[in-house]
Amino acid sequence: MAETKLEDTLRDAARAAWHRYLDALTPFRPELHRYCRRLAGNVWDAEDLMQDTLLRGFATLGSLGAPIENPRGYLVRIATHLWIDQRRRHATEATAQSEAAAQPIAPLPDRIEVGEATRRLLEALAPQERAAVVLKEVFEMSLEEIAGVLSTTIGAVKAALHRGRSRLKEEAPSRRRVVSTALVDRFVARLDAADLPGLLALMLDTASVEMPGALLEVGRGEFERKGSWLWQAVNVHPELPAEMRPPKWVNERVVFDGEPIALGFMPLPDGRRLQGITRFEEEDGKIARIRSYCFSPELAAEVAGALGLEVGWIPYRFPTPAPGATWDAKR
């Protein structure tokens, strides 16, 4: 597969444009979240729908032939169509799963056909397993190439392929891999202790770390590097100016809507304020996915209200000296 390099200037321009876009839409965000909340039915799906709406709006912005006279209507229209598409897709998947459950699954050959693979992968596999199997079976990539795409090791690719192929022979598991309370407790204890090696040891090699609308890290190579989400959680953004650098958060595991999650609090003289919410997925006793909501004030307000907590000031994006700019790391 031919390699195409994206220039740093293109990345920097896209980051600056994304920040300006988020800043321009700030007045409409609360109303957009309320709309997505009514459509989605729960706070997590509402946040996902809102973030997908923002991304779709940004992606199509440059293709529009006329100015956006009504930004609110533009976003609501996108959210509506995304939600309708999701409902249709879920209905199609549910029908496919029901039909598959009624028929015995024949043994898989060494190589699976593309059409059959696509249908069954949608039904059965976790994201990293799905990616590994598709890259191997459909694109015929080597283990080294797959490891590069997934930002992980060859050993982790082999494990993902083994799990993926094995699960294709089984009934489809639940879509979300529920995390145990014990694993979240271990994560919180090591985070409070600023134990970065201990936190990394909890992560699956093919795990992902996401901050919706702000960050995506996939594979051990990314979340082990300096400046990663886990590194910043322990080191508390040393690149920020002293007057802006917050104290280290204190963390607590709670159960919200039947799910163990981690809450991050800003310790203040007059009490603590909720600043961040983290969800997890578990696989083979380790963390397979982290979703960190640090720039989702509406979500934080709903969770805090349900738990009787106070919320701190939560922006819609990480503060920068200017859109797209970064702080001087020498400060």
Short mmCIF file of C-alpha atoms in Angstrom, two decimals:
data_model
loop_
_atom_site.label_atom_id
_atom_site.label_comp_id
_atom_site.label_asym_id
_atom_site.label_seq_id
_atom_site.Cartn_x
_atom_site.Cartn_y
_atom_site.Cartn_z
CA MET A 1 0.00 0.00 0.00
CA ALA A 2 1.47 3.35 -1.07
CA GLU A 3 2.27 5.81 1.73
CA THR A 4 1.03 9.40 1.55
CA LYS A 5 2.52 11.95 3.92
CA LEU A 6 0.32 14.70 5.29
CA GLU A 7 2.35 17.84 5.82
CA ASP A 8 2.53 19.37 9.28
CA THR A 9 1.27 22.65 7.85
CA LEU A 10 -1.93 20.92 6.71
CA ARG A 11 -2.44 19.41 10.18
CA ASP A 12 -1.81 22.76 11.85
CA ALA A 13 -4.23 24.55 9.50
CA ALA A 14 -6.91 21.92 10.14
CA ARG A 15 -6.44 22.21 13.91
CA ALA A 16 -6.73 25.99 13.78
CA ALA A 17 -9.85 25.78 11.60
CA TRP A 18 -11.39 23.19 13.96
CA HIS A 19 -10.80 25.44 16.96
CA ARG A 20 -12.33 28.46 15.20
CA TYR A 21 -15.29 26.31 14.18
CA LEU A 22 -15.87 25.13 17.77
CA ASP A 23 -15.55 28.68 19.09
CA ALA A 24 -18.03 29.99 16.53
CA LEU A 25 -20.60 27.33 17.45
CA THR A 26 -20.37 27.85 21.22
CA PRO A 27 -23.67 29.78 21.42
CA PHE A 28 -25.55 26.88 19.78
CA ARG A 29 -24.02 23.98 21.69
CA PRO A 30 -26.42 23.82 24.68
CA GLU A 31 -29.45 23.82 22.39
CA LEU A 32 -27.87 21.24 20.08
CA HIS A 33 -27.17 18.99 23.06
CA ARG A 34 -30.76 19.27 24.27
CA TYR A 35 -31.98 18.26 20.83
CA CYS A 36 -29.58 15.30 20.62
CA ARG A 37 -30.56 14.28 24.15
CA ARG A 38 -34.22 14.07 23.19
CA LEU A 39 -33.41 12.06 20.07
CA ALA A 40 -30.90 9.65 21.61
CA GLY A 41 -32.71 8.92 24.86
CA ASN A 42 -29.61 8.72 27.09
CA VAL A 43 -26.77 11.05 27.92
CA TRP A 44 -23.97 8.92 26.41
CA ASP A 45 -25.61 8.40 23.03
CA ALA A 46 -26.61 12.07 23.00
CA GLU A 47 -22.99 13.15 23.44
CA ASP A 48 -21.88 10.78 20.67
CA LEU A 49 -24.58 12.12 18.36
CA MET A 50 -23.61 15.70 19.09
CA GLN A 51 -19.92 15.04 18.47
CA ASP A 52 -20.71 13.19 15.23
CA THR A 53 -22.86 16.14 14.18
CA LEU A 54 -20.06 18.62 14.81
CA LEU A 55 -17.57 16.48 12.89
CA ARG A 56 -19.92 16.01 9.94
CA GLY A 57 -20.67 19.72 9.87
CA PHE A 58 -16.96 20.55 9.85
CA ALA A 59 -16.19 17.94 7.19
CA THR A 60 -18.83 19.27 4.80
CA LEU A 61 -18.22 22.95 5.50
CA GLY A 62 -15.77 23.44 2.63
CA SER A 63 -18.06 21.77 0.09
CA LEU A 64 -20.98 24.14 0.61
CA GLY A 65 -21.66 26.50 -2.25
CA ALA A 66 -23.29 29.24 -0.18
CA PRO A 67 -22.76 30.84 3.24
CA ILE A 68 -24.47 29.23 6.25
CA GLU A 69 -27.11 31.77 7.14
CA ASN A 70 -28.61 29.64 9.90
CA PRO A 71 -25.92 27.67 11.81
CA ARG A 72 -28.48 26.29 14.24
CA GLY A 73 -30.60 24.88 11.43
CA TYR A 74 -27.49 23.52 9.70
CA LEU A 75 -26.46 21.54 12.79
CA VAL A 76 -29.96 20.35 13.66
CA ARG A 77 -30.46 19.07 10.11
CA ILE A 78 -27.20 17.12 10.28
CA ALA A 79 -28.05 15.68 13.70
CA THR A 80 -31.48 14.60 12.48
CA HIS A 81 -30.17 12.74 9.44
CA LEU A 82 -27.36 11.11 11.43
CA TRP A 83 -29.85 9.85 14.00
CA ILE A 84 -32.19 8.50 11.33
CA ASP A 85 -29.26 6.73 9.63
CA GLN A 86 -28.23 5.22 12.98
CA ARG A 87 -31.74 3.91 13.64
CA ARG A 88 -31.88 2.33 10.18
CA ARG A 89 -28.45 0.79 10.60
CA HIS A 90 -29.28 -0.61 14.02
CA ALA A 91 -32.51 -2.10 12.68
CA THR A 92 -30.62 -3.71 9.81
CA GLU A 93 -27.99 -5.14 12.15
CA ALA A 94 -30.63 -6.47 14.53
CA THR A 95 -32.37 -8.24 11.65
CA ALA A 96 -29.07 -9.70 10.45
CA GLN A 97 -28.20 -10.93 13.95
CA SER A 98 -31.60 -12.52 14.35
CA GLU A 99 -31.30 -14.30 11.01
CA ALA A 100 -27.76 -15.44 11.81
CA ALA A 101 -28.82 -16.79 15.21
CA ALA A 102 -31.44 -18.95 13.52
CA GLN A 103 -28.88 -20.64 11.28
CA PRO A 104 -25.85 -22.72 12.25
CA ILE A 105 -22.53 -21.11 11.38
CA ALA A 106 -20.46 -23.24 9.05
CA PRO A 107 -16.75 -23.70 9.82
CA LEU A 108 -14.66 -20.87 8.40
CA PRO A 109 -12.14 -21.58 5.66
CA ASP A 110 -8.58 -20.32 6.02
CA ARG A 111 -9.63 -17.22 4.09
CA ILE A 112 -13.10 -15.76 4.36
CA GLU A 113 -15.04 -14.24 1.51
CA VAL A 114 -15.25 -10.45 1.54
CA GLY A 115 -19.06 -10.21 1.55
CA GLU A 116 -19.49 -12.79 4.31
CA ALA A 117 -16.67 -11.23 6.32
CA THR A 118 -18.28 -7.80 6.17
CA ARG A 119 -21.64 -9.04 7.43
CA ARG A 120 -20.28 -11.17 10.23
CA LEU A 121 -17.64 -8.69 11.35
CA LEU A 122 -20.34 -6.09 11.91
CA GLU A 123 -22.19 -8.56 14.07
CA ALA A 124 -19.44 -10.18 16.07
CA LEU A 125 -16.11 -8.44 16.45
CA ALA A 126 -14.65 -5.76 18.68
CA PRO A 127 -13.19 -2.77 16.76
CA GLN A 128 -9.51 -3.74 17.03
CA GLU A 129 -10.25 -7.36 16.11
CA ARG A 130 -12.41 -6.24 13.20
CA ALA A 131 -9.70 -3.95 11.88
CA ALA A 132 -7.00 -6.61 12.18
CA VAL A 133 -9.05 -9.27 10.39
CA VAL A 134 -10.16 -6.93 7.59
CA LEU A 135 -6.63 -5.63 7.02
CA LYS A 136 -5.34 -9.20 6.85
CA GLU A 137 -8.12 -10.95 4.95
CA VAL A 138 -9.30 -8.17 2.64
CA PHE A 139 -6.21 -6.01 2.09
CA GLU A 140 -3.74 -8.88 2.54
CA MET A 141 -1.45 -6.75 4.70
CA SER A 142 1.50 -8.28 6.50
CA LEU A 143 1.59 -8.44 10.29
CA GLU A 144 4.15 -5.60 10.24
CA GLU A 145 1.88 -3.40 8.13
CA ILE A 146 -1.15 -4.10 10.33
CA ALA A 147 0.89 -3.27 13.44
CA GLY A 148 1.82 0.05 11.83
CA VAL A 149 -1.79 0.90 10.98
CA LEU A 150 -3.02 0.01 14.48
CA SER A 151 -0.01 1.58 16.23
CA THR A 152 0.73 -1.60 18.14
CA THR A 153 3.05 -4.62 18.19
CA ILE A 154 3.14 -7.67 15.93
CA GLY A 155 2.34 -9.82 18.97
CA ALA A 156 -0.77 -7.76 19.68
CA VAL A 157 -1.85 -8.10 16.04
CA LYS A 158 -1.46 -11.88 16.23
CA ALA A 159 -3.59 -11.93 19.39
CA ALA A 160 -6.28 -9.74 17.80
CA LEU A 161 -6.38 -11.95 14.72
CA HIS A 162 -6.67 -15.07 16.87
CA ARG A 163 -9.49 -13.60 18.96
CA GLY A 164 -11.26 -12.23 15.90
CA ARG A 165 -11.17 -15.45 13.95
CA SER A 166 -12.25 -17.43 17.00
CA ARG A 167 -15.20 -15.13 17.68
CA LEU A 168 -16.37 -15.35 14.09
CA LYS A 169 -17.20 -18.96 14.90
CA GLU A 170 -19.20 -18.00 18.00
CA GLU A 171 -22.45 -16.20 18.58
CA ALA A 172 -22.18 -12.42 18.45
CA PRO A 173 -21.21 -10.90 21.83
CA SER A 174 -22.82 -7.80 23.27
CA ARG A 175 -21.86 -4.64 21.42
CA ARG A 176 -20.26 -2.99 24.45
CA ARG A 177 -17.73 -4.83 26.60
CA VAL A 178 -18.87 -3.94 30.10
CA VAL A 179 -16.15 -3.00 32.57
CA SER A 180 -15.88 -4.47 36.06
CA THR A 181 -15.96 -2.31 39.19
CA ALA A 182 -12.67 -3.86 40.30
CA LEU A 183 -10.85 -2.75 37.14
CA VAL A 184 -12.14 0.83 37.46
CA ASP A 185 -11.07 0.84 41.13
CA ARG A 186 -7.55 -0.21 40.14
CA PHE A 187 -7.42 2.51 37.48
CA VAL A 188 -8.56 5.21 39.95
CA ALA A 189 -6.10 4.09 42.63
CA ARG A 190 -3.15 4.19 40.23
CA LEU A 191 -4.25 7.50 38.74
CA ASP A 192 -4.45 9.11 42.18
CA ALA A 193 -1.01 7.69 42.97
CA ALA A 194 0.38 9.15 39.70
CA ASP A 195 1.54 5.61 38.87
CA LEU A 196 2.00 5.86 35.09
CA PRO A 197 3.64 2.41 34.67
CA GLY A 198 0.80 0.91 36.70
CA LEU A 199 -1.81 2.61 34.51
CA LEU A 200 -0.10 1.44 31.33
CA ALA A 201 -0.07 -2.10 32.69
CA LEU A 202 -3.88 -2.00 32.87
CA MET A 203 -4.17 -1.23 29.15
CA LEU A 204 -4.69 -3.79 26.41
CA ASP A 205 -2.04 -3.48 23.67
CA THR A 206 -4.74 -2.65 21.11
CA ALA A 207 -6.74 -0.33 23.39
CA SER A 208 -7.95 3.12 22.42
CA VAL A 209 -8.17 6.38 24.34
CA GLU A 210 -10.65 8.98 23.15
CA MET A 211 -11.68 12.47 24.14
CA PRO A 212 -14.69 13.09 21.89
CA GLY A 213 -13.95 15.99 19.60
CA ALA A 214 -10.41 16.42 20.91
CA LEU A 215 -8.20 13.32 20.84
CA LEU A 216 -7.91 9.74 19.61
CA GLU A 217 -5.02 7.43 20.55
CA VAL A 218 -4.96 3.83 19.34
CA GLY A 219 -2.42 1.23 20.40
CA ARG A 220 0.27 1.03 23.04
CA GLY A 221 2.74 3.06 20.98
CA GLU A 222 0.47 6.11 21.19
CA PHE A 223 -0.68 6.00 24.78
CA GLU A 224 2.84 5.24 26.09
CA ARG A 225 4.39 8.34 24.50
CA LYS A 226 5.17 11.56 26.34
CA GLY A 227 2.22 13.93 26.04
CA SER A 228 -0.40 11.18 25.70
CA TRP A 229 -3.70 11.30 27.58
CA LEU A 230 -2.41 9.05 30.36
CA TRP A 231 0.89 10.96 30.57
CA GLN A 232 -0.97 14.28 30.88
CA ALA A 233 -3.35 12.82 33.48
CA VAL A 234 -0.35 12.03 35.66
CA ASN A 235 1.81 15.08 34.87
CA VAL A 236 -0.99 17.70 34.68
CA HIS A 237 -0.05 19.63 31.54
CA PRO A 238 3.36 21.06 32.42
CA GLU A 239 3.31 23.02 29.13
CA LEU A 240 0.59 25.35 30.42
CA PRO A 241 1.49 28.77 31.86
CA ALA A 242 1.77 28.62 35.63
CA GLU A 243 -1.31 30.77 36.16
CA MET A 244 -3.40 28.39 34.03
CA ARG A 245 -2.06 25.05 35.21
CA PRO A 246 -4.69 23.32 37.37
CA PRO A 247 -3.93 21.24 40.45
CA LYS A 248 -3.91 17.49 40.04
CA TRP A 249 -7.44 16.15 40.05
CA VAL A 250 -8.70 13.76 42.67
CA ASN A 251 -10.63 10.84 41.30
CA GLU A 252 -13.48 8.64 42.45
CA ARG A 253 -15.25 5.60 41.12
CA VAL A 254 -19.03 5.83 41.13
CA VAL A 255 -21.88 3.86 39.60
CA PHE A 256 -24.01 5.86 37.19
CA ASP A 257 -27.02 4.26 35.53
CA GLY A 258 -25.70 0.84 36.52
CA GLU A 259 -22.23 1.41 35.05
CA PRO A 260 -18.98 1.98 37.00
CA ILE A 261 -17.30 5.19 35.79
CA ALA A 262 -14.51 7.43 37.07
CA LEU A 263 -15.07 11.07 38.01
CA GLY A 264 -12.29 13.66 38.15
CA PHE A 265 -12.64 16.54 40.60
CA MET A 266 -10.83 19.87 40.88
CA PRO A 267 -9.91 20.34 44.56
CA LEU A 268 -10.78 23.88 45.62
CA PRO A 269 -10.75 25.69 49.00
CA ASP A 270 -14.56 25.74 49.07
CA GLY A 271 -14.98 22.13 47.97
CA ARG A 272 -14.45 19.95 44.94
CA ARG A 273 -15.91 20.51 41.48
CA LEU A 274 -16.58 17.85 38.85
CA GLN A 275 -14.32 18.42 35.83
CA GLY A 276 -14.09 15.14 33.94
CA ILE A 277 -15.90 11.85 33.40
CA THR A 278 -14.28 8.66 32.14
CA ARG A 279 -15.94 5.50 30.81
CA PHE A 280 -14.23 2.19 30.18
CA GLU A 281 -14.60 -1.04 28.27
CA GLU A 282 -12.90 -4.24 29.37
CA GLU A 283 -11.50 -7.23 27.52
CA ASP A 284 -9.50 -10.15 28.92
CA GLY A 285 -9.24 -8.41 32.29
CA LYS A 286 -7.68 -5.23 30.84
CA ILE A 287 -8.93 -1.86 29.62
CA ALA A 288 -9.87 -2.05 25.94
CA ARG A 289 -11.27 1.47 25.58
CA ILE A 290 -11.25 4.73 27.50
CA ARG A 291 -13.62 7.57 26.68
CA SER A 292 -12.80 10.75 28.57
CA TYR A 293 -15.35 13.57 28.67
CA CYS A 294 -13.41 16.68 29.70
CA PHE A 295 -14.94 19.08 27.16
CA SER A 296 -18.58 18.07 27.49
CA PRO A 297 -20.22 20.53 29.91
CA GLU A 298 -23.81 19.46 29.22
CA LEU A 299 -22.99 15.80 29.85
CA ALA A 300 -21.13 16.71 33.04
CA ALA A 301 -24.06 18.80 34.25
CA GLU A 302 -26.50 15.92 33.81
CA VAL A 303 -24.27 13.38 35.53
CA ALA A 304 -23.51 15.80 38.37
CA GLY A 305 -27.19 16.60 38.81
CA ALA A 306 -28.07 12.91 39.09
CA LEU A 307 -25.33 12.37 41.68
CA GLY A 308 -25.83 15.58 43.66
CA LEU A 309 -22.44 17.08 42.73
CA GLU A 310 -21.14 20.54 41.86
CA VAL A 311 -19.69 21.13 38.39
CA GLY A 312 -16.67 23.29 37.64
CA TRP A 313 -16.13 25.44 34.57
CA ILE A 314 -15.81 23.09 31.57
CA PRO A 315 -14.92 24.56 28.15
CA TYR A 316 -15.74 23.04 24.77
CA ARG A 317 -12.08 22.59 23.84
CA PHE A 318 -8.62 22.68 25.38
CA PRO A 319 -7.57 26.31 26.00
CA THR A 320 -4.87 27.59 23.64
CA PRO A 321 -3.17 30.98 23.21
CA ALA A 322 -4.93 31.25 19.82
CA PRO A 323 -6.96 28.81 17.69
CA GLY A 324 -4.61 26.06 16.58
CA ALA A 325 -1.63 27.38 18.55
CA THR A 326 0.18 25.54 21.34
CA TRP A 327 1.73 26.75 24.59
CA ASP A 328 5.48 27.16 24.81
CA ALA A 329 6.67 23.87 26.31
CA LYS A 330 9.72 25.67 27.82
CA ARG A 331 7.61 27.59 30.32
#
